[in-house]
Amino acid sequence: MREAAYPFGTMLGAGGEVRPSPAPGGFGAASDWSTLLASAVAQELAAQLARDAVPEHSDLMQRFVREFEATVIRTALRHTRGRRIEAAQRLGIGRNTITRKIQDLGLDEG
């Protein structure tokens, strides 16, 4: 029986049964990814200062939001084996929303 590990469970064999496993540190190890995110933002802000050019209109927030959404949707699609409606339900968004975001984020390419 093949196993594939996921952050919140283990998927077993052809039946696709998922057994929950506890996430260390609560919701998705929030402190871990929050720390990584804070570090990435700090690096970007420091790079702006190093270039001695703080932009009047930065796209930093937009870039991080796009990357976050792409990562969450890509992971949900992988977890649901590409089933968009199920992925949308699990994420708490509508089927039209996930379809639009997949297109906007370029996730349906390649």
Short mmCIF file of N, CA and C in Angstrom, two decimals:
data_model
loop_
_atom_site.label_atom_id
_atom_site.label_comp_id
_atom_site.label_asym_id
_atom_site.label_seq_id
_atom_site.Cartn_x
_atom_site.Cartn_y
_atom_site.Cartn_z
N MET A 1 0.85 -1.18 0.00
CA MET A 1 0.00 0.00 0.00
C MET A 1 0.90 1.24 0.00
N ARG A 2 0.69 2.16 -0.99
CA ARG A 2 1.48 3.38 -1.07
C ARG A 2 0.95 4.42 -0.09
N GLU A 3 1.86 5.16 0.50
CA GLU A 3 1.48 6.25 1.40
C GLU A 3 2.05 7.55 0.87
N ALA A 4 1.30 8.61 1.03
CA ALA A 4 1.79 9.95 0.73
C ALA A 4 1.49 10.83 1.93
N ALA A 5 2.49 11.52 2.41
CA ALA A 5 2.31 12.36 3.59
C ALA A 5 1.78 13.73 3.19
N TYR A 6 0.85 14.25 3.96
CA TYR A 6 0.30 15.58 3.80
C TYR A 6 0.42 16.27 5.15
N PRO A 7 0.42 17.63 5.15
CA PRO A 7 0.59 18.33 6.42
C PRO A 7 -0.43 17.95 7.49
N PHE A 8 -1.67 17.58 7.07
CA PHE A 8 -2.70 17.29 8.06
C PHE A 8 -3.17 15.86 8.02
N GLY A 9 -2.42 14.99 7.37
CA GLY A 9 -2.84 13.60 7.34
C GLY A 9 -1.97 12.78 6.41
N THR A 10 -2.29 11.52 6.32
CA THR A 10 -1.58 10.61 5.45
C THR A 10 -2.58 9.99 4.49
N MET A 11 -2.28 10.04 3.19
CA MET A 11 -3.18 9.44 2.21
C MET A 11 -2.68 8.04 1.93
N LEU A 12 -3.57 7.09 1.96
CA LEU A 12 -3.19 5.69 1.78
C LEU A 12 -3.79 5.12 0.51
N GLY A 13 -2.98 4.45 -0.27
CA GLY A 13 -3.40 3.62 -1.39
C GLY A 13 -4.41 4.19 -2.37
N ALA A 14 -4.92 3.30 -3.19
CA ALA A 14 -5.80 3.66 -4.30
C ALA A 14 -7.14 4.23 -3.82
N GLY A 15 -7.59 3.84 -2.64
CA GLY A 15 -8.87 4.33 -2.14
C GLY A 15 -8.84 5.79 -1.75
N GLY A 16 -7.65 6.35 -1.59
CA GLY A 16 -7.52 7.76 -1.25
C GLY A 16 -7.96 8.10 0.16
N GLU A 17 -7.97 7.10 1.03
CA GLU A 17 -8.36 7.35 2.42
C GLU A 17 -7.34 8.27 3.07
N VAL A 18 -7.82 9.27 3.76
CA VAL A 18 -6.94 10.19 4.47
C VAL A 18 -7.17 10.04 5.95
N ARG A 19 -6.10 9.78 6.65
CA ARG A 19 -6.18 9.68 8.10
C ARG A 19 -5.59 10.95 8.69
N PRO A 20 -6.36 11.65 9.52
CA PRO A 20 -5.85 12.90 10.08
C PRO A 20 -4.65 12.65 10.99
N SER A 21 -3.73 13.56 10.93
CA SER A 21 -2.63 13.56 11.88
C SER A 21 -2.55 14.96 12.46
N PRO A 22 -2.22 15.07 13.72
CA PRO A 22 -2.23 16.39 14.34
C PRO A 22 -1.16 17.29 13.73
N ALA A 23 -1.52 18.54 13.54
CA ALA A 23 -0.56 19.52 13.05
C ALA A 23 0.17 20.12 14.25
N PRO A 24 1.48 20.01 14.28
CA PRO A 24 2.21 20.55 15.42
C PRO A 24 2.02 22.06 15.51
N GLY A 25 1.84 22.56 16.69
CA GLY A 25 1.71 24.00 16.88
C GLY A 25 0.35 24.56 16.49
N GLY A 26 -0.66 23.73 16.34
CA GLY A 26 -1.99 24.21 16.02
C GLY A 26 -2.24 24.27 14.53
N PHE A 27 -3.04 25.23 14.09
CA PHE A 27 -3.46 25.36 12.70
C PHE A 27 -2.26 25.43 11.77
N GLY A 28 -1.97 24.32 11.10
CA GLY A 28 -0.92 24.31 10.10
C GLY A 28 0.43 24.77 10.60
N ALA A 29 0.71 24.51 11.86
CA ALA A 29 1.96 24.98 12.45
C ALA A 29 2.11 26.47 12.15
N ALA A 30 1.06 27.22 12.48
CA ALA A 30 0.97 28.64 12.12
C ALA A 30 2.20 29.42 12.53
N SER A 31 2.75 29.12 13.69
CA SER A 31 3.90 29.89 14.12
C SER A 31 5.08 29.66 13.18
N ASP A 32 5.21 28.45 12.61
CA ASP A 32 6.30 28.17 11.67
C ASP A 32 6.15 28.96 10.39
N TRP A 33 4.97 28.86 9.75
CA TRP A 33 4.84 29.56 8.49
C TRP A 33 4.74 31.06 8.67
N SER A 34 4.22 31.51 9.79
CA SER A 34 4.18 32.95 10.07
C SER A 34 5.60 33.49 10.22
N THR A 35 6.45 32.73 10.87
CA THR A 35 7.85 33.13 11.03
C THR A 35 8.56 33.18 9.69
N LEU A 36 8.32 32.17 8.85
CA LEU A 36 8.92 32.17 7.52
C LEU A 36 8.43 33.35 6.68
N LEU A 37 7.13 33.63 6.76
CA LEU A 37 6.56 34.75 6.02
C LEU A 37 7.16 36.07 6.51
N ALA A 38 7.24 36.24 7.82
CA ALA A 38 7.80 37.47 8.37
C ALA A 38 9.25 37.66 7.92
N SER A 39 9.99 36.57 7.87
CA SER A 39 11.37 36.63 7.42
C SER A 39 11.46 37.03 5.94
N ALA A 40 10.60 36.46 5.11
CA ALA A 40 10.60 36.79 3.68
C ALA A 40 10.23 38.25 3.46
N VAL A 41 9.23 38.75 4.19
CA VAL A 41 8.84 40.15 4.07
C VAL A 41 9.98 41.05 4.52
N ALA A 42 10.62 40.72 5.64
CA ALA A 42 11.73 41.51 6.14
C ALA A 42 12.88 41.57 5.13
N GLN A 43 13.15 40.44 4.47
CA GLN A 43 14.20 40.41 3.45
C GLN A 43 13.87 41.33 2.28
N GLU A 44 12.61 41.30 1.85
CA GLU A 44 12.19 42.17 0.75
C GLU A 44 12.29 43.64 1.13
N LEU A 45 11.87 43.97 2.34
CA LEU A 45 11.94 45.36 2.79
C LEU A 45 13.40 45.82 2.93
N ALA A 46 14.25 44.93 3.43
CA ALA A 46 15.67 45.26 3.55
C ALA A 46 16.31 45.46 2.18
N ALA A 47 15.88 44.66 1.21
CA ALA A 47 16.42 44.79 -0.15
C ALA A 47 16.04 46.14 -0.74
N GLN A 48 14.82 46.61 -0.44
CA GLN A 48 14.42 47.94 -0.90
C GLN A 48 15.35 49.00 -0.33
N LEU A 49 15.65 48.89 0.97
CA LEU A 49 16.54 49.87 1.61
C LEU A 49 17.96 49.77 1.06
N ALA A 50 18.41 48.54 0.80
CA ALA A 50 19.76 48.34 0.27
C ALA A 50 19.90 48.99 -1.11
N ARG A 51 18.84 48.98 -1.88
CA ARG A 51 18.85 49.63 -3.19
C ARG A 51 18.67 51.13 -3.04
N ASP A 52 18.45 51.57 -1.79
CA ASP A 52 18.21 52.97 -1.48
C ASP A 52 17.05 53.52 -2.31
N ALA A 53 16.09 52.65 -2.51
CA ALA A 53 14.94 53.04 -3.31
C ALA A 53 13.67 52.43 -2.74
N VAL A 54 13.02 53.18 -1.88
CA VAL A 54 11.72 52.74 -1.38
C VAL A 54 10.70 53.22 -2.40
N PRO A 55 10.07 52.30 -3.10
CA PRO A 55 9.16 52.69 -4.18
C PRO A 55 7.94 53.44 -3.65
N GLU A 56 7.48 54.39 -4.48
CA GLU A 56 6.28 55.13 -4.11
C GLU A 56 5.07 54.20 -4.08
N HIS A 57 5.03 53.27 -5.05
CA HIS A 57 3.93 52.30 -5.13
C HIS A 57 4.54 50.90 -5.26
N SER A 58 4.66 50.22 -4.15
CA SER A 58 5.24 48.88 -4.14
C SER A 58 4.17 47.83 -4.46
N ASP A 59 4.61 46.76 -5.10
CA ASP A 59 3.69 45.64 -5.36
C ASP A 59 3.97 44.48 -4.40
N LEU A 60 4.70 44.75 -3.33
CA LEU A 60 5.12 43.71 -2.40
C LEU A 60 3.92 42.94 -1.83
N MET A 61 2.92 43.65 -1.36
CA MET A 61 1.75 42.99 -0.79
C MET A 61 1.06 42.13 -1.84
N GLN A 62 0.88 42.67 -3.03
CA GLN A 62 0.22 41.94 -4.11
C GLN A 62 0.99 40.67 -4.46
N ARG A 63 2.32 40.74 -4.51
CA ARG A 63 3.12 39.56 -4.83
C ARG A 63 2.98 38.47 -3.77
N PHE A 64 3.00 38.87 -2.49
CA PHE A 64 2.87 37.88 -1.42
C PHE A 64 1.47 37.27 -1.38
N VAL A 65 0.44 38.07 -1.62
CA VAL A 65 -0.93 37.56 -1.63
C VAL A 65 -1.10 36.57 -2.78
N ARG A 66 -0.58 36.90 -3.96
CA ARG A 66 -0.66 35.98 -5.11
C ARG A 66 0.03 34.66 -4.79
N GLU A 67 1.22 34.73 -4.21
CA GLU A 67 1.97 33.51 -3.89
C GLU A 67 1.24 32.68 -2.84
N PHE A 68 0.67 33.35 -1.84
CA PHE A 68 -0.10 32.65 -0.81
C PHE A 68 -1.29 31.93 -1.43
N GLU A 69 -2.09 32.66 -2.22
CA GLU A 69 -3.27 32.07 -2.84
C GLU A 69 -2.90 30.91 -3.77
N ALA A 70 -1.85 31.09 -4.56
CA ALA A 70 -1.42 30.04 -5.48
C ALA A 70 -1.01 28.79 -4.71
N THR A 71 -0.28 28.98 -3.62
CA THR A 71 0.18 27.84 -2.82
C THR A 71 -0.99 27.11 -2.19
N VAL A 72 -1.93 27.84 -1.63
CA VAL A 72 -3.10 27.23 -0.97
C VAL A 72 -3.95 26.47 -2.00
N ILE A 73 -4.23 27.09 -3.13
CA ILE A 73 -5.07 26.44 -4.14
C ILE A 73 -4.35 25.25 -4.75
N ARG A 74 -3.07 25.40 -5.08
CA ARG A 74 -2.30 24.28 -5.64
C ARG A 74 -2.31 23.09 -4.68
N THR A 75 -2.13 23.35 -3.41
CA THR A 75 -2.11 22.29 -2.40
C THR A 75 -3.48 21.62 -2.28
N ALA A 76 -4.55 22.43 -2.28
CA ALA A 76 -5.91 21.87 -2.20
C ALA A 76 -6.20 21.01 -3.42
N LEU A 77 -5.79 21.46 -4.59
CA LEU A 77 -6.02 20.68 -5.81
C LEU A 77 -5.24 19.37 -5.78
N ARG A 78 -4.02 19.43 -5.28
CA ARG A 78 -3.23 18.20 -5.16
C ARG A 78 -3.92 17.23 -4.19
N HIS A 79 -4.40 17.78 -3.10
CA HIS A 79 -5.05 16.96 -2.07
C HIS A 79 -6.34 16.32 -2.58
N THR A 80 -7.05 17.03 -3.45
CA THR A 80 -8.33 16.52 -3.98
C THR A 80 -8.15 15.90 -5.36
N ARG A 81 -6.90 15.68 -5.73
CA ARG A 81 -6.57 15.08 -7.04
C ARG A 81 -7.19 15.85 -8.20
N GLY A 82 -7.12 17.17 -8.11
CA GLY A 82 -7.56 18.04 -9.20
C GLY A 82 -9.04 18.35 -9.23
N ARG A 83 -9.78 17.86 -8.27
CA ARG A 83 -11.23 18.11 -8.26
C ARG A 83 -11.50 19.52 -7.70
N ARG A 84 -11.77 20.43 -8.61
CA ARG A 84 -11.90 21.85 -8.26
C ARG A 84 -13.04 22.12 -7.30
N ILE A 85 -14.20 21.52 -7.53
CA ILE A 85 -15.35 21.79 -6.65
C ILE A 85 -15.06 21.32 -5.24
N GLU A 86 -14.47 20.14 -5.10
CA GLU A 86 -14.13 19.65 -3.77
C GLU A 86 -13.06 20.53 -3.13
N ALA A 87 -12.08 20.96 -3.90
CA ALA A 87 -11.03 21.85 -3.37
C ALA A 87 -11.66 23.15 -2.88
N ALA A 88 -12.57 23.70 -3.67
CA ALA A 88 -13.25 24.95 -3.28
C ALA A 88 -14.03 24.76 -1.98
N GLN A 89 -14.76 23.64 -1.89
CA GLN A 89 -15.53 23.37 -0.67
C GLN A 89 -14.61 23.28 0.54
N ARG A 90 -13.49 22.58 0.38
CA ARG A 90 -12.57 22.42 1.50
C ARG A 90 -11.92 23.74 1.91
N LEU A 91 -11.76 24.65 0.95
CA LEU A 91 -11.16 25.95 1.25
C LEU A 91 -12.19 26.98 1.70
N GLY A 92 -13.47 26.64 1.55
CA GLY A 92 -14.52 27.57 1.96
C GLY A 92 -14.75 28.69 0.96
N ILE A 93 -14.48 28.41 -0.32
CA ILE A 93 -14.73 29.39 -1.37
C ILE A 93 -15.65 28.76 -2.41
N GLY A 94 -16.24 29.57 -3.26
CA GLY A 94 -17.16 29.06 -4.27
C GLY A 94 -16.45 28.47 -5.46
N ARG A 95 -17.17 27.66 -6.24
CA ARG A 95 -16.57 27.01 -7.40
C ARG A 95 -16.18 28.03 -8.46
N ASN A 96 -16.98 29.09 -8.61
CA ASN A 96 -16.62 30.14 -9.57
C ASN A 96 -15.37 30.88 -9.11
N THR A 97 -15.24 31.08 -7.81
CA THR A 97 -14.07 31.78 -7.27
C THR A 97 -12.80 30.98 -7.52
N ILE A 98 -12.84 29.67 -7.24
CA ILE A 98 -11.62 28.88 -7.44
C ILE A 98 -11.27 28.81 -8.93
N THR A 99 -12.28 28.71 -9.79
CA THR A 99 -12.01 28.68 -11.23
C THR A 99 -11.37 29.99 -11.69
N ARG A 100 -11.90 31.12 -11.22
CA ARG A 100 -11.35 32.42 -11.58
C ARG A 100 -9.92 32.58 -11.07
N LYS A 101 -9.69 32.17 -9.82
CA LYS A 101 -8.35 32.30 -9.24
C LYS A 101 -7.35 31.39 -9.95
N ILE A 102 -7.77 30.21 -10.31
CA ILE A 102 -6.88 29.30 -11.05
C ILE A 102 -6.46 29.95 -12.37
N GLN A 103 -7.40 30.59 -13.03
CA GLN A 103 -7.09 31.28 -14.29
C GLN A 103 -6.22 32.51 -14.04
N ASP A 104 -6.60 33.33 -13.07
CA ASP A 104 -5.86 34.57 -12.78
C ASP A 104 -4.42 34.29 -12.35
N LEU A 105 -4.23 33.20 -11.60
CA LEU A 105 -2.90 32.86 -11.08
C LEU A 105 -2.10 32.01 -12.05
N GLY A 106 -2.72 31.62 -13.15
CA GLY A 106 -2.02 30.83 -14.15
C GLY A 106 -1.76 29.40 -13.71
N LEU A 107 -2.62 28.88 -12.85
CA LEU A 107 -2.43 27.53 -12.32
C LEU A 107 -2.91 26.46 -13.27
N ASP A 108 -3.69 26.84 -14.28
CA ASP A 108 -4.19 25.84 -15.22
C ASP A 108 -3.25 25.64 -16.40
N GLU A 109 -2.13 26.34 -16.38
CA GLU A 109 -1.13 26.18 -17.45
C GLU A 109 -0.14 25.10 -17.07
N GLY A 110 0.29 24.35 -18.05
CA GLY A 110 1.34 23.33 -17.85
C GLY A 110 0.90 22.27 -16.99
#
